[in-house]
Amino acid sequence: MAEDAQLHPSGDPLLAAKFAVPAVPPAFVARQRLLDRLTEGARGPLTVITGPAGAGKTTLAASWREADLAPGPVVWLTVESDDNAPGVFWAYVLGAFRYHRVPLPDGVGSPSSADNVDHSLIVRLAGALAQLPEPVVLVLDGLEHAGGHGIAAELDFVLAHAGPSLRLVLIGRVDPALPLPRYRAEARVCEIRGSELAFTQRETAQLLRCHGLTPSRESVGVLTERTQGWAAGLRLCALAMQRTEDAEHFAQSFAASQNAVSDYLTAEVLAAQPAATQDLLVRTSILSHVHPGLADALTGRDDGARILGGLVRDNAFVEPIGDTSWYRCHPLFAEVLRAHLRSRSPALAAPLHREAACWLGAHDRLTDAIEHAAAADDWPYAAGLLVDRLATGRLLTGPEGPRLERVFRSMPDGLPGTAPALAAAACALARGDAAAGRKHLAGARPGRDAAPEVLLTRALLGLLTGADTGTGSTAPRTPATAGGGDGRTPPTEGWDPDRGTPDPDRATPDPDREVRALMDRVDRALLARHPEIEALRRYGRGRALLAAGHGSEAREAFAAALAAAADEQTWTVRYHCLGALALSEAVDGLLREAEAHARDGLKAAEEHGIPLDRRTARCHLALAAVAADRGDLAGAGRYLAAARAHATAHDVPAAAEAAVLRSRLELAHGRATAALSALDDVPVSADGPARAGGEAAGRIAVARCSVHLARGDPAAALAALGEAPTGGPAVAVAAAAARLAAGDAEPARRLLAGLPGGDRVPPAVRVRAQLLEARSAAVEGDTARAVPLVAAAVRTARPQGLRAPFTEAGPWLRHLLARAPGLADAGAWLTGRSADTEKRSGRGTGTRSGPEDAAAGAPLLVEQLSPRERDVLRCAAQTMSTDEIAAELFLSVNTVKTHLKSVYRKLSVSRRSEAVRRARDIGLL
């Protein structure tokens, strides 16, 4: 049981039975001809055993394994109808290897979604199997249940790339969707068909003798002919013949038709049972697995354990599940029982589901209970279970989240009551649709006497969606500490560029304080069983702080949430915290931290199997921003493309950051019109851009200002900043840049002087502010003041490899670096030149040092190339001669040479090959 506990932390007893090799029945006929065929087939990569239900396929493979005829360890997985999604199927395959103690490397990972599997997981699994020291036999019993969604193609890939280490045995009623003709042509498949599985007359006689019967040759012939050697039919006949007074007559009259099994099971198995047993079997047919206590609840009696045990002893198509107290009907018998319930007592199903929900809920099998309540169409009770047991957090995070979300996705809209509204809000939030969550929350109106669990659920969802629940306390709008802090809420109103300070006089409801107060009112034992509540609270606090423009405090809150997200129930929270941290750090110029958190987030998504529909684009966006700020435009483009795979219209801040990055890349390539268009593509939440957070709108406004400044239109740049609903240091610095470009130096200086001191201004904004001050001094001819400002900006940027503010500063900075001896070290770092190159060029002895310089790829501080210069450079990259370039572009040779010299100057190189290489490094080619 220790192994089971390790495999099934949820306590679900079903998995062990799926991995266990089925027991060989007592009255078993060892058919050596088939055992030899299977042994021969297992010498090759693929063995396919197909035949009708009850043909003896599973029994053959189980007896072969019991006889120890396999070339190595046998890993068994029984595939069921619920396993038809790729993520579920491959999760069970990996679980089967663990169950049968066939070790795979830790780095293989887990599926990320019930509906999809990353191809990288399949590649890692194939590679791990190829490295096994001895062959392993993987038996997949019932593969037809997992025949869709590309699972067969993934199996084919694993089999092709695992080499001789994997011997695959597929058992099913139909051929697998593998390219069997190709395997046959290559002589790499052994096929055991229904005709071979059919019993011969000699084997039929042996089977009947194993059941204590002494049939005549004529009876053996009749049974074999009429059943066509069908193993299950013969076994059913043998069981019936044991209980009949005239076995010979039964054998002579048995008719093998399409409905023979169903008719026989109904008439000879079900009808043969005592009334109490029949009643239990029919009532428990709504269950996939039966517990004696649950059977008692459905029958109203106390004989469940005795009846179920007797059915097992009598081989009456009921079997125990491993070493647990649970039982399972044979699938054929179970279907007969469900059909009987549908036809004889259709009105009984809903009350039975409701009773099962009550029993399962009382025995801490909450997800099963909710599913049965939903099957009974009792949505108020299902939602009540979710809310009253504080399980809403489980819907948002943890391994049972997708299963619960699928249940409530079917709940009708507009159901009255607080619990259905809260369940609908949680379901919307699980899909990432905070706007829909807020709408559902508006319909959740618990009374003053509502249970604290209900109030806590509503307050927590309100914190996570950004909804105003209207019941929170008020607090001064000052920054709070992370992880709970003093409960005070930070300011969210706009930054006044002329004053540079927020308004301290307003107050607002504090949802985080409300959540913490309600947590104190909930039963401590219940709260201890739900660690995801505290992790979600801290994560929600971080989101609120981030939306209010308080990046530093938000990051502290996310770090506190990471500390609270320490078990499998909180893995989704941990992943989203890492993404939020990474993107916030990247926006503020903390590139080292952003890169580390983003990569940790991507790793966590793979290792913990975060479903694809619950992933975020933020980790990839953070890496794109890091690459862009370090000057790696090509890398930024790749990460931005990867982010699109996880982008959702509901994540407005992430969509805004993606638009900003697209705009930056377009602008870096000289496409100002496209850069502006990229900023117009941001999706808006249902309640408008302002509701999505002023920070996102502010980022868009600053990016639009940058494009207008690049086009030489400071008036349009200032107008763009007016679109920001909130302000902050970034908006103030952008306004100062626009003022300076317009020739209004004094207002620009006032804006910069009003910035907060110390670390309250992020590094990326601080560097841009220092460069603006240096530019103002340089324009006035005050080189003595400009040089130390540039040097200070370099000192701020260099630890993070933050080069973008310098490359975007304009030609004035390049000219200053060229003539100011005091900036030799800065120039060396910015241009990516080595110390020797700097010495030869007479520009100083500055060198690159530190890992951030190597990691940054040494992008250049360059002046923007003209469109014609870019055309010449593209031709040069194709190794065209000067004459060929002139002919291609319809230019004179001298004009081409002039353009090339200008390109060399702007890229700080002296040869054509260096120009091409550096242009590729910074994404110009």
CSV table of N, CA, C and O in Angstrom, one decimal, residues 204-238:
chain,number,residue,atom,x,y,z
A,204,THR,N,-12.1,-26.5,-25.6
A,204,THR,CA,-13.4,-26.4,-25.0
A,204,THR,C,-13.7,-27.5,-24.0
A,204,THR,O,-14.2,-27.3,-22.9
A,205,ALA,N,-13.3,-28.7,-24.4
A,205,ALA,CA,-13.5,-29.9,-23.5
A,205,ALA,C,-12.7,-29.7,-22.3
A,205,ALA,O,-13.2,-30.0,-21.2
A,206,GLN,N,-11.5,-29.2,-22.4
A,206,GLN,CA,-10.6,-29.0,-21.3
A,206,GLN,C,-11.2,-27.9,-20.3
A,206,GLN,O,-11.2,-28.0,-19.1
A,207,LEU,N,-11.8,-26.8,-20.9
A,207,LEU,CA,-12.4,-25.8,-20.1
A,207,LEU,C,-13.5,-26.3,-19.3
A,207,LEU,O,-13.7,-26.0,-18.1
A,208,LEU,N,-14.4,-27.1,-20.0
A,208,LEU,CA,-15.6,-27.7,-19.3
A,208,LEU,C,-15.1,-28.6,-18.1
A,208,LEU,O,-15.7,-28.6,-17.1
A,209,ARG,N,-14.1,-29.4,-18.4
A,209,ARG,CA,-13.6,-30.3,-17.3
A,209,ARG,C,-13.0,-29.5,-16.2
A,209,ARG,O,-13.2,-29.9,-15.0
A,210,CYS,N,-12.4,-28.3,-16.5
A,210,CYS,CA,-11.9,-27.4,-15.4
A,210,CYS,C,-13.0,-26.9,-14.5
A,210,CYS,O,-12.8,-26.6,-13.3
A,211,HIS,N,-14.3,-26.9,-15.0
A,211,HIS,CA,-15.4,-26.5,-14.2
A,211,HIS,C,-16.1,-27.7,-13.6
A,211,HIS,O,-17.3,-27.5,-13.1
A,212,GLY,N,-15.5,-28.8,-13.7
A,212,GLY,CA,-16.1,-30.0,-13.0
A,212,GLY,C,-17.1,-30.7,-13.8
A,212,GLY,O,-17.9,-31.5,-13.3
A,213,LEU,N,-17.1,-30.5,-15.1
A,213,LEU,CA,-18.1,-31.1,-16.0
A,213,LEU,C,-17.5,-32.2,-16.8
A,213,LEU,O,-16.3,-32.2,-17.1
A,214,THR,N,-18.4,-33.1,-17.2
A,214,THR,CA,-17.9,-34.2,-18.1
A,214,THR,C,-18.8,-34.3,-19.3
A,214,THR,O,-19.7,-35.2,-19.4
A,215,PRO,N,-18.5,-33.4,-20.2
A,215,PRO,CA,-19.4,-33.2,-21.4
A,215,PRO,C,-19.2,-34.4,-22.4
A,215,PRO,O,-18.1,-34.9,-22.5
A,216,SER,N,-20.2,-34.6,-23.2
A,216,SER,CA,-20.0,-35.6,-24.3
A,216,SER,C,-19.3,-34.9,-25.4
A,216,SER,O,-19.3,-33.6,-25.5
A,217,ARG,N,-18.8,-35.7,-26.3
A,217,ARG,CA,-18.1,-35.1,-27.5
A,217,ARG,C,-19.1,-34.3,-28.3
A,217,ARG,O,-18.8,-33.2,-28.9
A,218,GLU,N,-20.4,-34.8,-28.4
A,218,GLU,CA,-21.4,-34.0,-29.1
A,218,GLU,C,-21.6,-32.6,-28.5
A,218,GLU,O,-21.7,-31.6,-29.2
A,219,SER,N,-21.8,-32.6,-27.2
A,219,SER,CA,-22.0,-31.3,-26.5
A,219,SER,C,-20.8,-30.3,-26.7
A,219,SER,O,-21.0,-29.1,-26.9
A,220,VAL,N,-19.6,-30.9,-26.7
A,220,VAL,CA,-18.4,-30.0,-26.9
A,220,VAL,C,-18.5,-29.5,-28.3
A,220,VAL,O,-18.2,-28.3,-28.5
A,221,GLY,N,-18.8,-30.3,-29.3
A,221,GLY,CA,-18.9,-29.8,-30.7
A,221,GLY,C,-19.9,-28.7,-30.8
A,221,GLY,O,-19.7,-27.7,-31.5
A,222,VAL,N,-21.1,-28.9,-30.2
A,222,VAL,CA,-22.2,-28.0,-30.4
A,222,VAL,C,-21.8,-26.6,-29.8
A,222,VAL,O,-22.0,-25.6,-30.4
A,223,LEU,N,-21.3,-26.7,-28.5
A,223,LEU,CA,-20.9,-25.4,-27.9
A,223,LEU,C,-19.8,-24.7,-28.7
A,223,LEU,O,-19.9,-23.5,-28.8
A,224,THR,N,-18.8,-25.4,-29.1
A,224,THR,CA,-17.7,-24.8,-29.9
A,224,THR,C,-18.2,-24.2,-31.2
A,224,THR,O,-17.8,-23.1,-31.5
A,225,GLU,N,-19.1,-24.9,-31.8
A,225,GLU,CA,-19.6,-24.4,-33.1
A,225,GLU,C,-20.5,-23.1,-32.9
A,225,GLU,O,-20.3,-22.1,-33.6
A,226,ARG,N,-21.4,-23.2,-32.0
A,226,ARG,CA,-22.4,-22.1,-31.8
A,226,ARG,C,-21.8,-20.9,-31.2
A,226,ARG,O,-22.2,-19.8,-31.4
A,227,THR,N,-20.7,-21.1,-30.4
A,227,THR,CA,-20.1,-19.9,-29.8
A,227,THR,C,-18.9,-19.5,-30.6
A,227,THR,O,-18.3,-18.4,-30.4
A,228,GLN,N,-18.6,-20.2,-31.7
A,228,GLN,CA,-17.4,-19.9,-32.5
A,228,GLN,C,-16.1,-19.9,-31.7
A,228,GLN,O,-15.2,-19.1,-32.0
A,229,GLY,N,-16.1,-20.7,-30.6
A,229,GLY,CA,-14.9,-20.7,-29.8
A,229,GLY,C,-14.8,-19.5,-28.9
A,229,GLY,O,-13.7,-19.2,-28.4
A,230,TRP,N,-15.8,-18.7,-28.7
A,230,TRP,CA,-15.7,-17.5,-28.0
A,230,TRP,C,-15.6,-17.8,-26.5
A,230,TRP,O,-16.4,-18.4,-25.9
A,231,ALA,N,-14.5,-17.3,-25.9
A,231,ALA,CA,-14.1,-17.7,-24.6
A,231,ALA,C,-15.1,-17.3,-23.5
A,231,ALA,O,-15.5,-18.1,-22.7
A,232,ALA,N,-15.6,-16.1,-23.6
A,232,ALA,CA,-16.5,-15.6,-22.6
A,232,ALA,C,-17.8,-16.4,-22.7
A,232,ALA,O,-18.4,-16.8,-21.6
A,233,GLY,N,-18.3,-16.6,-23.9
A,233,GLY,CA,-19.5,-17.4,-24.0
A,233,GLY,C,-19.4,-18.8,-23.5
A,233,GLY,O,-20.3,-19.3,-22.8
A,234,LEU,N,-18.2,-19.4,-23.8
A,234,LEU,CA,-18.0,-20.8,-23.3
A,234,LEU,C,-17.9,-20.8,-21.7
A,234,LEU,O,-18.5,-21.7,-21.1
A,235,ARG,N,-17.3,-19.8,-21.2
A,235,ARG,CA,-17.2,-19.7,-19.7
A,235,ARG,C,-18.6,-19.5,-19.1
A,235,ARG,O,-18.9,-20.1,-18.1
A,236,LEU,N,-19.4,-18.6,-19.7
A,236,LEU,CA,-20.8,-18.4,-19.3
A,236,LEU,C,-21.6,-19.7,-19.3
A,236,LEU,O,-22.3,-20.0,-18.4
A,237,CYS,N,-21.4,-20.4,-20.4
A,237,CYS,CA,-22.1,-21.7,-20.5
A,237,CYS,C,-21.6,-22.7,-19.4
A,237,CYS,O,-22.4,-23.4,-18.8
A,238,ALA,N,-20.3,-22.7,-19.2
A,238,ALA,CA,-19.8,-23.7,-18.2
A,238,ALA,C,-20.4,-23.3,-16.8
A,238,ALA,O,-20.7,-24.2,-16.0
